[in-house]
Amino acid sequence: MAEPSFTLVQLRYFAAAAEHGSMTKASRELMVSQSAISTAVAQLKKELGVQLLLRHHARGLALTEAGRNFYQELLGFLEHSGELAESARRAGATVVGDLAVGCFTTLAPFRLPGLLAAFREQHPRVGVSVLEGEHARLKRALRVLRGAGVEPVIRHRTAGYETVRAMVAHGHGFALLNQRPSHEMTYDGSRVVSLALRDELEPLSVVLAWMRGARLTRRAQAFSAACRSRYARRAPEPGS
């Protein structure tokens, strides 16, 4: 069976059309004619022998099931094609480019600023953008209470770490947090008291995760190395 002979340009044009759901928007983003996008998508369909996009008069373009699978695989391929070109240009001398990093919301104030400063010092030509977010495992944190036969009375919910501390400082209850600030003052000047739990609990693990099977770019590898250097658990000294 002959290997398909599609080009990188065709793949990029298809990815833009799939992302925007429109040939017109894709052509504007890439600053090429709409016919160039349409021709590239048609040639890609011919080479692969499968329908990737469907045209809807009112809703624009929609990915077929095969198109969705192909598009997801293609994103990583295009990322690494850019990395390959970058590697050739710099000949392995400097790590450059953009890197997106996600961090657990309540962990970010304590760990992220220092890590980013250290990473920027080592790799000043990498632009890091950070997305802070919650994790489903937060819900399981309530088992600390339920394991002791206690059902919490929830007064308020918030994703903001400092909002929780301010609520407690103003007498709205108490909260269990997985990080302890270096001071007891809240943003509004109130004071909150931190008490350590007497129960034996597993220590908090700081992890760096990525999609299984994903091939890390050199930027991501450098960031991973910075994380390990700063936070990896060190082996105990002999006799300790």
mmCIF file of C-alpha atoms in Angstrom:
data_model
loop_
_atom_site.group_PDB
_atom_site.id
_atom_site.type_symbol
_atom_site.label_atom_id
_atom_site.label_comp_id
_atom_site.label_asym_id
_atom_site.label_seq_id
_atom_site.Cartn_x
_atom_site.Cartn_y
_atom_site.Cartn_z
ATOM 1 C CA MET A 1 0.000 0.000 0.000
ATOM 2 C CA ALA A 2 1.432 3.343 -1.074
ATOM 3 C CA GLU A 3 2.166 5.908 1.611
ATOM 4 C CA PRO A 4 -0.044 9.059 1.438
ATOM 5 C CA SER A 5 1.740 12.054 -0.069
ATOM 6 C CA PHE A 6 0.001 14.925 1.706
ATOM 7 C CA THR A 7 2.035 18.002 2.604
ATOM 8 C CA LEU A 8 2.575 19.835 5.861
ATOM 9 C CA VAL A 9 0.834 22.863 4.370
ATOM 10 C CA GLN A 10 -2.278 20.790 3.645
ATOM 11 C CA LEU A 11 -2.271 19.529 7.222
ATOM 12 C CA ARG A 12 -1.984 23.051 8.607
ATOM 13 C CA TYR A 13 -4.803 24.296 6.395
ATOM 14 C CA PHE A 14 -7.043 21.414 7.457
ATOM 15 C CA ALA A 15 -6.235 22.032 11.158
ATOM 16 C CA ALA A 16 -7.209 25.698 10.825
ATOM 17 C CA ALA A 17 -10.470 24.822 9.080
ATOM 18 C CA ALA A 18 -11.282 22.225 11.751
ATOM 19 C CA GLU A 19 -10.473 24.616 14.586
ATOM 20 C CA HIS A 20 -12.594 27.476 13.267
ATOM 21 C CA GLY A 21 -15.330 25.399 11.642
ATOM 22 C CA SER A 22 -15.099 27.666 8.636
ATOM 23 C CA MET A 23 -13.024 27.900 5.479
ATOM 24 C CA THR A 24 -13.410 31.682 5.529
ATOM 25 C CA LYS A 25 -12.119 32.109 9.086
ATOM 26 C CA ALA A 26 -9.256 29.726 8.417
ATOM 27 C CA SER A 27 -8.218 31.681 5.326
ATOM 28 C CA ARG A 28 -8.267 34.932 7.319
ATOM 29 C CA GLU A 29 -6.111 33.487 10.074
ATOM 30 C CA LEU A 30 -3.564 32.019 7.659
ATOM 31 C CA MET A 31 -3.815 34.984 5.270
ATOM 32 C CA VAL A 32 -4.389 32.795 2.212
ATOM 33 C CA SER A 33 -7.302 32.495 -0.158
ATOM 34 C CA GLN A 34 -10.362 30.474 0.796
ATOM 35 C CA SER A 35 -9.874 28.373 -2.323
ATOM 36 C CA ALA A 36 -6.410 27.395 -1.083
ATOM 37 C CA ILE A 37 -7.949 26.047 2.135
ATOM 38 C CA SER A 38 -10.693 24.229 0.247
ATOM 39 C CA THR A 39 -8.241 22.691 -2.225
ATOM 40 C CA ALA A 40 -5.919 21.519 0.561
ATOM 41 C CA VAL A 41 -8.784 19.846 2.438
ATOM 42 C CA ALA A 42 -10.013 18.166 -0.748
ATOM 43 C CA GLN A 43 -6.525 16.871 -1.587
ATOM 44 C CA LEU A 44 -6.095 15.593 1.956
ATOM 45 C CA LYS A 45 -9.397 13.729 1.723
ATOM 46 C CA LYS A 46 -8.295 12.181 -1.569
ATOM 47 C CA GLU A 47 -4.922 11.081 -0.207
ATOM 48 C CA LEU A 48 -6.379 9.563 2.962
ATOM 49 C CA GLY A 49 -9.467 8.116 1.332
ATOM 50 C CA VAL A 50 -11.757 9.223 4.152
ATOM 51 C CA GLN A 51 -14.182 12.075 4.742
ATOM 52 C CA LEU A 52 -12.809 14.425 7.405
ATOM 53 C CA LEU A 53 -15.109 17.444 7.221
ATOM 54 C CA LEU A 54 -18.791 17.929 6.446
ATOM 55 C CA ARG A 55 -20.285 21.167 5.167
ATOM 56 C CA HIS A 56 -23.496 22.441 6.795
ATOM 57 C CA HIS A 57 -25.121 25.410 5.141
ATOM 58 C CA ALA A 58 -26.157 27.095 8.383
ATOM 59 C CA ARG A 59 -23.495 25.811 10.799
ATOM 60 C CA GLY A 60 -20.372 25.783 8.661
ATOM 61 C CA LEU A 61 -17.935 22.871 8.858
ATOM 62 C CA ALA A 62 -18.193 19.888 11.184
ATOM 63 C CA LEU A 63 -15.687 17.111 11.790
ATOM 64 C CA THR A 64 -16.702 13.543 11.082
ATOM 65 C CA GLU A 65 -15.772 10.902 13.657
ATOM 66 C CA ALA A 66 -12.711 10.034 11.577
ATOM 67 C CA GLY A 67 -11.967 13.730 11.263
ATOM 68 C CA ARG A 68 -12.080 14.246 15.044
ATOM 69 C CA ASN A 69 -9.648 11.402 15.638
ATOM 70 C CA PHE A 70 -7.351 12.630 12.877
ATOM 71 C CA TYR A 71 -7.497 16.215 14.173
ATOM 72 C CA GLN A 72 -6.509 15.192 17.715
ATOM 73 C CA GLU A 73 -3.524 13.231 16.436
ATOM 74 C CA LEU A 74 -2.636 16.037 14.057
ATOM 75 C CA LEU A 75 -2.325 18.674 16.788
ATOM 76 C CA GLY A 76 0.569 16.833 18.397
ATOM 77 C CA PHE A 77 2.156 16.188 15.005
ATOM 78 C CA LEU A 78 2.043 19.875 14.070
ATOM 79 C CA GLU A 79 3.449 20.858 17.445
ATOM 80 C CA HIS A 80 6.400 18.581 16.958
ATOM 81 C CA SER A 81 6.896 19.646 13.366
ATOM 82 C CA GLY A 82 7.408 23.153 14.721
ATOM 83 C CA GLU A 83 9.747 21.761 17.361
ATOM 84 C CA LEU A 84 11.712 19.956 14.650
ATOM 85 C CA ALA A 85 12.170 23.158 12.658
ATOM 86 C CA GLU A 86 13.108 24.992 15.839
ATOM 87 C CA SER A 87 15.703 22.351 16.681
ATOM 88 C CA ALA A 88 17.265 22.698 13.256
ATOM 89 C CA ARG A 89 17.449 26.491 13.537
ATOM 90 C CA ARG A 90 19.061 26.597 16.946
ATOM 91 C CA ALA A 91 21.136 23.396 16.500
ATOM 92 C CA GLY A 92 20.428 22.415 20.080
ATOM 93 C CA ALA A 93 21.841 25.605 21.571
ATOM 94 C CA THR A 94 18.850 27.296 23.211
ATOM 95 C CA VAL A 95 15.337 26.310 24.297
ATOM 96 C CA VAL A 96 12.887 28.826 22.818
ATOM 97 C CA GLY A 97 9.164 29.104 22.152
ATOM 98 C CA ASP A 98 5.890 29.086 24.078
ATOM 99 C CA LEU A 99 4.921 26.637 26.841
ATOM 100 C CA ALA A 100 1.494 26.225 28.445
ATOM 101 C CA VAL A 101 1.466 24.898 32.034
ATOM 102 C CA GLY A 102 -1.488 23.945 34.229
ATOM 103 C CA CYS A 103 -1.328 24.108 38.038
ATOM 104 C CA PHE A 104 -3.618 23.115 40.888
ATOM 105 C CA THR A 105 -5.334 26.279 42.156
ATOM 106 C CA THR A 106 -4.378 26.082 45.815
ATOM 107 C CA LEU A 107 -0.863 24.909 45.024
ATOM 108 C CA ALA A 108 -0.067 27.753 42.668
ATOM 109 C CA PRO A 109 0.497 30.575 45.221
ATOM 110 C CA PHE A 110 3.050 28.490 47.110
ATOM 111 C CA ARG A 111 4.974 26.676 44.397
ATOM 112 C CA LEU A 112 4.491 28.368 41.072
ATOM 113 C CA PRO A 113 6.088 31.844 41.457
ATOM 114 C CA GLY A 114 9.478 30.526 42.560
ATOM 115 C CA LEU A 115 9.423 27.751 39.986
ATOM 116 C CA LEU A 116 8.627 30.167 37.158
ATOM 117 C CA ALA A 117 11.354 32.566 38.281
ATOM 118 C CA ALA A 118 13.931 29.764 38.344
ATOM 119 C CA PHE A 119 12.765 28.451 34.968
ATOM 120 C CA ARG A 120 12.890 31.919 33.406
ATOM 121 C CA GLU A 121 16.447 32.360 34.642
ATOM 122 C CA GLN A 122 17.473 29.060 33.044
ATOM 123 C CA HIS A 123 15.442 29.448 29.850
ATOM 124 C CA PRO A 124 14.734 33.163 29.261
ATOM 125 C CA ARG A 125 13.539 32.623 25.688
ATOM 126 C CA VAL A 126 10.652 30.343 26.661
ATOM 127 C CA GLY A 127 7.342 32.146 27.187
ATOM 128 C CA VAL A 128 5.334 30.312 29.860
ATOM 129 C CA SER A 129 1.571 30.794 30.153
ATOM 130 C CA VAL A 130 -0.134 29.359 33.251
ATOM 131 C CA LEU A 131 -3.676 28.075 33.637
ATOM 132 C CA GLU A 132 -4.760 27.530 37.262
ATOM 133 C CA GLY A 133 -7.579 25.051 37.787
ATOM 134 C CA GLU A 134 -9.377 22.692 40.151
ATOM 135 C CA HIS A 135 -9.060 18.936 40.175
ATOM 136 C CA ALA A 136 -11.730 16.292 40.744
ATOM 137 C CA ARG A 137 -9.695 14.877 43.609
ATOM 138 C CA LEU A 138 -10.691 17.893 45.718
ATOM 139 C CA LYS A 139 -14.054 16.254 46.208
ATOM 140 C CA ARG A 140 -12.405 13.232 47.744
ATOM 141 C CA ALA A 141 -10.726 15.429 50.358
ATOM 142 C CA LEU A 142 -13.989 15.390 52.319
ATOM 143 C CA ARG A 143 -13.261 11.728 53.161
ATOM 144 C CA VAL A 144 -10.935 13.062 55.872
ATOM 145 C CA LEU A 145 -14.088 14.047 57.712
ATOM 146 C CA ARG A 146 -16.338 11.229 56.569
ATOM 147 C CA GLY A 147 -13.773 8.645 57.639
ATOM 148 C CA ALA A 148 -14.216 9.973 61.180
ATOM 149 C CA GLY A 149 -17.999 9.786 60.939
ATOM 150 C CA VAL A 150 -18.436 13.546 60.524
ATOM 151 C CA GLU A 151 -20.559 15.157 57.809
ATOM 152 C CA PRO A 152 -19.477 18.770 57.160
ATOM 153 C CA VAL A 153 -21.942 21.652 57.052
ATOM 154 C CA ILE A 154 -20.913 23.676 54.019
ATOM 155 C CA ARG A 155 -21.643 27.386 54.381
ATOM 156 C CA HIS A 156 -19.975 28.748 51.267
ATOM 157 C CA ARG A 157 -18.117 27.441 48.230
ATOM 158 C CA THR A 158 -15.280 29.225 46.451
ATOM 159 C CA ALA A 159 -12.323 28.302 44.263
ATOM 160 C CA GLY A 160 -10.229 31.136 45.722
ATOM 161 C CA TYR A 161 -7.684 30.102 48.354
ATOM 162 C CA GLU A 162 -7.480 33.547 49.950
ATOM 163 C CA THR A 163 -11.257 33.912 49.863
ATOM 164 C CA VAL A 164 -11.503 30.813 52.043
ATOM 165 C CA ARG A 165 -9.017 32.252 54.543
ATOM 166 C CA ALA A 166 -10.839 35.601 54.652
ATOM 167 C CA MET A 167 -14.181 33.858 55.252
ATOM 168 C CA VAL A 168 -12.692 31.977 58.197
ATOM 169 C CA ALA A 169 -11.088 35.141 59.589
ATOM 170 C CA HIS A 170 -14.517 36.816 59.640
ATOM 171 C CA GLY A 171 -16.108 34.004 61.607
ATOM 172 C CA HIS A 172 -17.849 32.115 58.793
ATOM 173 C CA GLY A 173 -16.555 28.748 59.992
ATOM 174 C CA PHE A 174 -13.366 26.767 59.437
ATOM 175 C CA ALA A 175 -11.760 25.071 56.455
ATOM 176 C CA LEU A 176 -9.302 22.299 55.708
ATOM 177 C CA LEU A 177 -6.545 23.496 53.384
ATOM 178 C CA ASN A 178 -3.623 21.588 51.965
ATOM 179 C CA GLN A 179 -1.118 24.459 52.188
ATOM 180 C CA ARG A 180 -0.073 26.708 55.078
ATOM 181 C CA PRO A 181 0.890 30.335 54.306
ATOM 182 C CA SER A 182 3.930 31.872 55.971
ATOM 183 C CA HIS A 183 1.774 34.487 57.754
ATOM 184 C CA GLU A 184 -1.656 34.682 59.358
ATOM 185 C CA MET A 185 -2.907 37.893 57.723
ATOM 186 C CA THR A 186 -5.570 37.821 55.016
ATOM 187 C CA TYR A 187 -5.823 40.157 52.057
ATOM 188 C CA ASP A 188 -8.268 42.447 53.882
ATOM 189 C CA GLY A 189 -6.040 42.741 56.968
ATOM 190 C CA SER A 190 -7.863 40.244 59.165
ATOM 191 C CA ARG A 191 -6.163 37.450 61.058
ATOM 192 C CA VAL A 192 -6.688 33.715 60.737
ATOM 193 C CA VAL A 193 -5.230 30.988 62.936
ATOM 194 C CA SER A 194 -3.767 27.861 61.354
ATOM 195 C CA LEU A 195 -3.948 24.618 63.334
ATOM 196 C CA ALA A 196 -2.161 21.428 62.350
ATOM 197 C CA LEU A 197 -4.268 18.250 62.148
ATOM 198 C CA ARG A 198 -3.368 15.640 64.729
ATOM 199 C CA ASP A 199 -4.435 12.738 62.515
ATOM 200 C CA GLU A 200 -1.861 10.854 60.493
ATOM 201 C CA LEU A 201 -2.427 11.869 56.875
ATOM 202 C CA GLU A 202 -0.551 11.055 53.712
ATOM 203 C CA PRO A 203 1.723 13.907 52.615
ATOM 204 C CA LEU A 204 0.654 16.058 49.681
ATOM 205 C CA SER A 205 2.211 14.933 46.424
ATOM 206 C CA VAL A 206 3.272 17.556 43.899
ATOM 207 C CA VAL A 207 3.077 15.991 40.464
ATOM 208 C CA LEU A 208 3.704 17.021 36.877
ATOM 209 C CA ALA A 209 1.374 15.289 34.414
ATOM 210 C CA TRP A 210 0.903 15.103 30.651
ATOM 211 C CA MET A 211 -1.161 13.036 28.233
ATOM 212 C CA ARG A 212 -0.213 9.376 28.043
ATOM 213 C CA GLY A 213 1.709 8.690 24.868
ATOM 214 C CA ALA A 214 2.413 12.374 24.278
ATOM 215 C CA ARG A 215 5.888 13.236 23.049
ATOM 216 C CA LEU A 216 7.237 16.138 25.058
ATOM 217 C CA THR A 217 8.763 19.091 23.251
ATOM 218 C CA ARG A 218 12.191 20.298 24.352
ATOM 219 C CA ARG A 219 10.456 23.197 26.092
ATOM 220 C CA ALA A 220 8.296 20.793 28.074
ATOM 221 C CA GLN A 221 11.286 18.562 28.835
ATOM 222 C CA ALA A 222 13.192 21.575 30.153
ATOM 223 C CA PHE A 223 10.252 22.582 32.345
ATOM 224 C CA SER A 224 9.945 19.029 33.653
ATOM 225 C CA ALA A 225 13.637 19.049 34.546
ATOM 226 C CA ALA A 226 13.201 22.363 36.381
ATOM 227 C CA CYS A 227 10.315 20.909 38.396
ATOM 228 C CA ARG A 228 12.306 17.818 39.336
ATOM 229 C CA SER A 229 15.302 19.911 40.300
ATOM 230 C CA ARG A 230 13.212 22.136 42.572
ATOM 231 C CA TYR A 231 10.658 19.748 44.071
ATOM 232 C CA ALA A 232 11.709 16.121 43.554
ATOM 233 C CA ARG A 233 11.985 14.172 46.793
ATOM 234 C CA ARG A 234 15.633 13.702 47.603
ATOM 235 C CA ALA A 235 16.931 10.387 48.876
ATOM 236 C CA PRO A 236 17.818 10.461 52.602
ATOM 237 C CA GLU A 237 21.443 10.727 53.574
ATOM 238 C CA PRO A 238 23.115 7.455 54.674
ATOM 239 C CA GLY A 239 22.413 6.783 58.334
ATOM 240 C CA SER A 240 19.610 9.363 58.566
#
